[in-house]
């Protein structure tokens, strides 16, 4: 089984540009989670989505950040007008169901660098 | 979510068992104990989880005390590739609950 696929692995943007990060969950998984890891820090939850629905976005910055998980295709994390502080590793995870007994499986992340 | 506490670091010799402790004295009855690891800058890798009973899979064993206030992750035969940061997380699915990664414990496996 293919794991969680994220692309691109590395993304370089200039300040003010837009960044789009994609995540394809594991086969059979309909729950997607995005996390951000700043340099030398732990992972921080950003948003939890099911197909076509945002369930919990309590960890998302209020401005410039948005996420979607359409009926068809990958989940997208979009960052508008990027700033230097957005430089981080962004990880996506997926699970089969929203249950304490269902582990989240992670992709290898997208490293975003802002020039 | 219950807070977990782990030592900052530990090391063990290659081929020996690595026993990684975790305290979760405020864990609630519906919270699972999860272990993940992160090798260098890769994505977190799921290792194992449990609620009350001890669990074993191809990667590790999880021993949970009867009162559920602490647990130990056991890597039976550590290899150099097991060098990583290991995270112990108490997790359940409920309103506002989410996987919360602390600082973890850095395991160094020495040759």
mmCIF file of C-alpha atoms in Angstrom:
data_model
loop_
_atom_site.group_PDB
_atom_site.id
_atom_site.type_symbol
_atom_site.label_atom_id
_atom_site.label_comp_id
_atom_site.label_asym_id
_atom_site.label_seq_id
_atom_site.Cartn_x
_atom_site.Cartn_y
_atom_site.Cartn_z
ATOM 1 C CA UNK A 1 0.000 0.000 0.000
ATOM 2 C CA UNK A 2 1.255 3.424 -0.842
ATOM 3 C CA UNK A 3 1.696 5.643 2.158
ATOM 4 C CA UNK A 4 0.720 9.277 2.523
ATOM 5 C CA UNK A 5 2.146 11.156 -0.444
ATOM 6 C CA UNK A 6 3.105 14.783 -0.214
ATOM 7 C CA UNK A 7 4.391 17.020 -2.942
ATOM 8 C CA UNK A 8 6.453 18.847 -3.603
ATOM 9 C CA UNK A 9 9.115 17.663 -1.164
ATOM 10 C CA UNK A 10 10.802 21.049 -1.300
ATOM 11 C CA UNK A 11 9.262 24.363 -2.279
ATOM 12 C CA UNK A 12 10.974 27.712 -2.551
ATOM 13 C CA UNK A 13 8.956 30.899 -2.722
ATOM 14 C CA UNK A 14 9.718 34.595 -2.547
ATOM 15 C CA UNK A 15 7.970 36.788 -0.041
ATOM 16 C CA UNK A 16 4.489 37.700 -1.238
ATOM 17 C CA UNK A 17 4.019 34.652 -3.458
ATOM 18 C CA UNK A 18 1.577 31.823 -2.912
ATOM 19 C CA UNK A 19 2.491 28.319 -1.788
ATOM 20 C CA UNK A 20 0.364 25.263 -2.504
ATOM 21 C CA UNK A 21 1.142 22.027 -0.718
ATOM 22 C CA UNK A 22 -0.555 18.798 -1.746
ATOM 23 C CA UNK A 23 -1.335 15.658 0.198
ATOM 24 C CA UNK A 24 -2.757 12.378 -1.029
ATOM 25 C CA UNK A 25 -3.911 10.222 1.897
ATOM 26 C CA UNK A 26 -3.372 6.515 2.184
ATOM 27 C CA UNK A 27 -5.794 4.393 0.208
ATOM 28 C CA UNK A 28 -9.042 4.018 2.112
ATOM 29 C CA UNK A 29 -8.364 6.985 4.382
ATOM 30 C CA UNK A 30 -10.854 9.837 4.331
ATOM 31 C CA UNK A 31 -9.493 11.884 7.247
ATOM 32 C CA UNK A 32 -6.605 14.271 6.677
ATOM 33 C CA UNK A 33 -4.600 16.346 9.164
ATOM 34 C CA UNK A 34 -1.999 19.049 8.540
ATOM 35 C CA UNK A 35 0.845 19.869 10.934
ATOM 36 C CA UNK A 36 3.638 22.415 10.860
ATOM 37 C CA UNK A 37 7.115 21.988 12.286
ATOM 38 C CA UNK A 38 9.197 25.108 12.703
ATOM 39 C CA UNK A 39 12.972 24.685 12.874
ATOM 40 C CA UNK A 40 14.057 23.055 16.151
ATOM 41 C CA UNK A 41 10.470 22.755 17.361
ATOM 42 C CA UNK A 42 7.860 20.006 17.651
ATOM 43 C CA UNK A 43 4.961 19.402 15.310
ATOM 44 C CA UNK A 44 1.968 21.651 15.811
ATOM 45 C CA UNK A 45 -1.530 20.719 14.654
ATOM 46 C CA UNK A 46 -3.053 23.037 12.078
ATOM 47 C CA UNK A 47 -6.247 21.583 10.615
ATOM 48 C CA UNK A 48 -8.324 18.417 10.349
ATOM 49 C CA UNK A 49 -10.469 17.713 7.293
ATOM 50 C CA UNK A 50 -12.763 15.048 6.001
ATOM 51 C CA UNK A 51 -13.878 14.893 2.408
ATOM 52 C CA UNK A 52 -15.199 18.346 1.492
ATOM 53 C CA UNK A 53 -15.425 19.419 5.144
ATOM 54 C CA UNK A 54 -13.171 21.258 7.556
ATOM 55 C CA UNK A 55 -13.728 19.685 10.965
ATOM 56 C CA UNK A 56 -11.197 21.502 13.163
ATOM 57 C CA UNK A 57 -9.073 24.447 12.052
ATOM 58 C CA UNK A 58 -8.147 25.657 15.516
ATOM 59 C CA UNK A 59 -4.426 25.509 14.741
ATOM 60 C CA UNK A 60 -4.563 27.477 11.503
ATOM 61 C CA UNK A 61 -3.379 31.079 11.452
ATOM 62 C CA UNK A 62 -6.409 33.296 10.925
ATOM 63 C CA UNK A 63 -5.048 34.985 7.826
ATOM 64 C CA UNK A 64 -3.365 33.814 4.628
ATOM 65 C CA UNK A 65 -3.757 30.080 5.363
ATOM 66 C CA UNK A 66 -6.507 27.850 4.004
ATOM 67 C CA UNK A 67 -7.036 24.138 3.488
ATOM 68 C CA UNK A 68 -9.353 22.005 1.456
ATOM 69 C CA UNK A 69 -9.994 18.340 0.807
ATOM 70 C CA UNK A 70 -12.200 18.082 -2.278
ATOM 71 C CA UNK A 71 -14.338 15.137 -3.231
ATOM 72 C CA UNK A 72 -11.822 14.226 -5.899
ATOM 73 C CA UNK A 73 -8.094 14.787 -5.651
ATOM 74 C CA UNK A 74 -5.600 15.557 -2.938
ATOM 75 C CA UNK A 75 -5.915 17.806 0.062
ATOM 76 C CA UNK A 76 -4.379 21.236 -0.489
ATOM 77 C CA UNK A 77 -2.815 23.548 2.076
ATOM 78 C CA UNK A 78 -2.608 27.030 0.605
ATOM 79 C CA UNK A 79 -0.532 29.886 1.982
ATOM 80 C CA UNK A 80 -1.073 33.274 0.405
ATOM 81 C CA UNK A 81 1.413 36.142 0.485
ATOM 82 C CA UNK A 82 4.095 34.078 2.187
ATOM 83 C CA UNK A 83 6.442 35.657 4.719
ATOM 84 C CA UNK A 84 9.804 34.506 6.071
ATOM 85 C CA UNK A 85 8.137 33.120 9.185
ATOM 86 C CA UNK A 86 6.234 30.587 7.064
ATOM 87 C CA UNK A 87 9.483 28.711 6.413
ATOM 88 C CA UNK A 88 8.911 25.318 7.977
ATOM 89 C CA UNK A 89 8.242 21.660 7.293
ATOM 90 C CA UNK A 90 4.578 20.940 6.660
ATOM 91 C CA UNK A 91 3.399 17.398 7.335
ATOM 92 C CA UNK A 92 0.179 15.749 6.323
ATOM 93 C CA UNK A 93 -1.294 12.708 8.046
ATOM 94 C CA UNK A 94 -4.279 10.542 7.286
ATOM 95 C CA UNK A 95 -6.406 8.050 9.163
ATOM 96 C CA UNK A 96 -9.091 5.582 8.272
ATOM 97 C CA UNK A 97 -11.543 6.971 10.793
ATOM 98 C CA UNK A 98 -11.726 9.557 13.524
ATOM 99 C CA UNK A 99 -11.129 7.270 16.436
ATOM 100 C CA UNK A 100 -8.626 7.064 19.243
ATOM 101 C CA UNK A 101 -7.973 3.536 18.063
ATOM 102 C CA UNK A 102 -7.069 4.585 14.514
ATOM 103 C CA UNK A 103 -3.505 5.850 14.141
ATOM 104 C CA UNK A 104 -2.616 8.773 11.951
ATOM 105 C CA UNK A 105 0.013 7.963 9.343
ATOM 106 C CA UNK A 106 2.307 10.733 8.178
ATOM 107 C CA UNK A 107 3.883 11.695 4.899
ATOM 108 C CA UNK A 108 7.477 12.865 4.588
ATOM 109 C CA UNK A 109 6.486 16.490 4.439
ATOM 110 C CA UNK A 110 7.040 19.549 2.298
ATOM 111 C CA UNK A 111 9.938 21.797 3.243
ATOM 112 C CA UNK A 112 8.925 25.356 2.476
ATOM 113 C CA UNK A 113 11.652 27.962 2.213
ATOM 114 C CA UNK A 114 10.858 31.648 1.820
ATOM 115 C CA UNK A 115 13.491 33.868 0.243
ATOM 116 C CA UNK B 1 -5.382 15.715 26.382
ATOM 117 C CA UNK B 2 -3.249 14.312 29.175
ATOM 118 C CA UNK B 3 0.237 15.701 29.417
ATOM 119 C CA UNK B 4 3.054 13.194 29.061
ATOM 120 C CA UNK B 5 6.584 13.521 30.401
ATOM 121 C CA UNK B 6 9.635 11.814 29.013
ATOM 122 C CA UNK B 7 13.357 11.996 29.780
ATOM 123 C CA UNK B 8 15.234 14.245 27.401
ATOM 124 C CA UNK B 9 17.571 11.612 26.082
ATOM 125 C CA UNK B 10 18.952 8.147 26.506
ATOM 126 C CA UNK B 11 21.292 5.822 24.726
ATOM 127 C CA UNK B 12 21.700 2.115 24.335
ATOM 128 C CA UNK B 13 24.076 -0.306 22.662
ATOM 129 C CA UNK B 14 23.267 -1.766 19.289
ATOM 130 C CA UNK B 15 21.632 -5.160 19.609
ATOM 131 C CA UNK B 16 20.369 -4.522 23.124
ATOM 132 C CA UNK B 17 16.826 -3.724 24.133
ATOM 133 C CA UNK B 18 15.908 -0.053 24.384
ATOM 134 C CA UNK B 19 13.332 0.717 27.084
ATOM 135 C CA UNK B 20 11.813 4.176 26.691
ATOM 136 C CA UNK B 21 9.716 5.357 29.671
ATOM 137 C CA UNK B 22 6.769 7.732 29.638
ATOM 138 C CA UNK B 23 4.710 9.175 32.472
ATOM 139 C CA UNK B 24 1.069 10.117 31.922
ATOM 140 C CA UNK B 25 -0.308 10.351 35.441
ATOM 141 C CA UNK B 26 -3.351 12.412 34.422
ATOM 142 C CA UNK B 27 -4.449 10.176 31.560
ATOM 143 C CA UNK B 28 -8.189 9.673 31.319
ATOM 144 C CA UNK B 29 -9.965 6.410 30.737
ATOM 145 C CA UNK B 30 -10.646 7.007 27.057
ATOM 146 C CA UNK B 31 -7.158 8.195 26.114
ATOM 147 C CA UNK B 32 -4.902 5.862 24.200
ATOM 148 C CA UNK B 33 -1.134 5.881 24.629
ATOM 149 C CA UNK B 34 0.545 6.402 21.263
ATOM 150 C CA UNK B 35 4.188 6.223 20.287
ATOM 151 C CA UNK B 36 5.671 7.858 17.196
ATOM 152 C CA UNK B 37 9.243 8.473 16.196
ATOM 153 C CA UNK B 38 10.877 10.993 13.912
ATOM 154 C CA UNK B 39 14.139 10.127 12.271
ATOM 155 C CA UNK B 40 16.104 13.262 11.424
ATOM 156 C CA UNK B 41 13.784 15.394 9.302
ATOM 157 C CA UNK B 42 11.470 12.675 8.020
ATOM 158 C CA UNK B 43 7.775 12.524 8.825
ATOM 159 C CA UNK B 44 6.720 11.001 12.152
ATOM 160 C CA UNK B 45 6.450 7.248 11.953
ATOM 161 C CA UNK B 46 3.691 5.468 13.835
ATOM 162 C CA UNK B 47 5.063 2.734 16.084
ATOM 163 C CA UNK B 48 2.360 1.366 18.349
ATOM 164 C CA UNK B 49 -0.578 2.317 20.554
ATOM 165 C CA UNK B 50 -2.601 0.835 23.387
ATOM 166 C CA UNK B 51 -5.360 1.563 25.864
ATOM 167 C CA UNK B 52 -5.044 -0.819 28.803
ATOM 168 C CA UNK B 53 -3.421 -4.019 27.636
ATOM 169 C CA UNK B 54 0.162 -4.529 26.637
ATOM 170 C CA UNK B 55 0.642 -4.521 22.888
ATOM 171 C CA UNK B 56 3.244 -5.951 20.538
ATOM 172 C CA UNK B 57 3.819 -5.573 16.824
ATOM 173 C CA UNK B 58 6.699 -6.109 14.436
ATOM 174 C CA UNK B 59 8.400 -2.928 15.554
ATOM 175 C CA UNK B 60 8.029 -2.785 19.312
ATOM 176 C CA UNK B 61 6.211 -3.703 22.499
ATOM 177 C CA UNK B 62 4.202 -1.351 24.659
ATOM 178 C CA UNK B 63 3.901 -2.067 28.367
ATOM 179 C CA UNK B 64 1.223 -0.057 30.200
ATOM 180 C CA UNK B 65 1.064 -0.150 33.988
ATOM 181 C CA UNK B 66 -2.128 -1.369 35.579
ATOM 182 C CA UNK B 67 -3.036 2.109 36.835
ATOM 183 C CA UNK B 68 -2.243 3.482 33.336
ATOM 184 C CA UNK B 69 -0.119 6.262 34.784
ATOM 185 C CA UNK B 70 3.002 5.233 32.927
ATOM 186 C CA UNK B 71 4.160 3.101 30.041
ATOM 187 C CA UNK B 72 7.337 1.782 28.451
ATOM 188 C CA UNK B 73 8.126 1.351 24.790
ATOM 189 C CA UNK B 74 10.488 -1.537 24.179
ATOM 190 C CA UNK B 75 12.582 -1.906 21.048
ATOM 191 C CA UNK B 76 13.806 -5.472 21.524
ATOM 192 C CA UNK B 77 16.992 -5.320 19.456
ATOM 193 C CA UNK B 78 17.977 -1.730 18.785
ATOM 194 C CA UNK B 79 19.875 -0.934 15.592
ATOM 195 C CA UNK B 80 21.666 2.222 14.510
ATOM 196 C CA UNK B 81 18.636 3.047 12.368
ATOM 197 C CA UNK B 82 16.513 3.305 15.503
ATOM 198 C CA UNK B 83 18.326 6.503 16.465
ATOM 199 C CA UNK B 84 15.500 9.061 16.495
ATOM 200 C CA UNK B 85 13.269 11.258 18.614
ATOM 201 C CA UNK B 86 10.483 9.194 20.177
ATOM 202 C CA UNK B 87 7.196 10.793 21.149
ATOM 203 C CA UNK B 88 4.767 9.424 23.715
ATOM 204 C CA UNK B 89 1.301 10.936 23.274
ATOM 205 C CA UNK B 90 -1.978 10.487 25.112
ATOM 206 C CA UNK B 91 -4.765 10.790 22.564
ATOM 207 C CA UNK B 92 -8.480 10.356 22.198
ATOM 208 C CA UNK B 93 -10.966 11.581 19.652
ATOM 209 C CA UNK B 94 -13.226 14.155 21.155
ATOM 210 C CA UNK B 95 -13.988 17.835 20.877
ATOM 211 C CA UNK B 96 -10.782 19.813 20.563
ATOM 212 C CA UNK B 97 -8.624 16.717 20.907
ATOM 213 C CA UNK B 98 -5.602 16.400 18.698
ATOM 214 C CA UNK B 99 -2.232 14.661 18.527
ATOM 215 C CA UNK B 100 0.083 16.872 20.556
ATOM 216 C CA UNK B 101 3.793 16.348 20.040
ATOM 217 C CA UNK B 102 5.991 17.397 22.942
ATOM 218 C CA UNK B 103 9.787 17.399 22.923
ATOM 219 C CA UNK B 104 10.049 13.618 22.991
ATOM 220 C CA UNK B 105 13.067 11.590 23.994
ATOM 221 C CA UNK B 106 16.141 11.395 21.818
ATOM 222 C CA UNK B 107 17.357 7.818 21.595
ATOM 223 C CA UNK B 108 20.933 7.357 20.456
ATOM 224 C CA UNK B 109 21.958 3.819 19.561
ATOM 225 C CA UNK B 110 25.712 3.376 19.765
ATOM 226 C CA UNK B 111 27.697 0.745 17.852
#
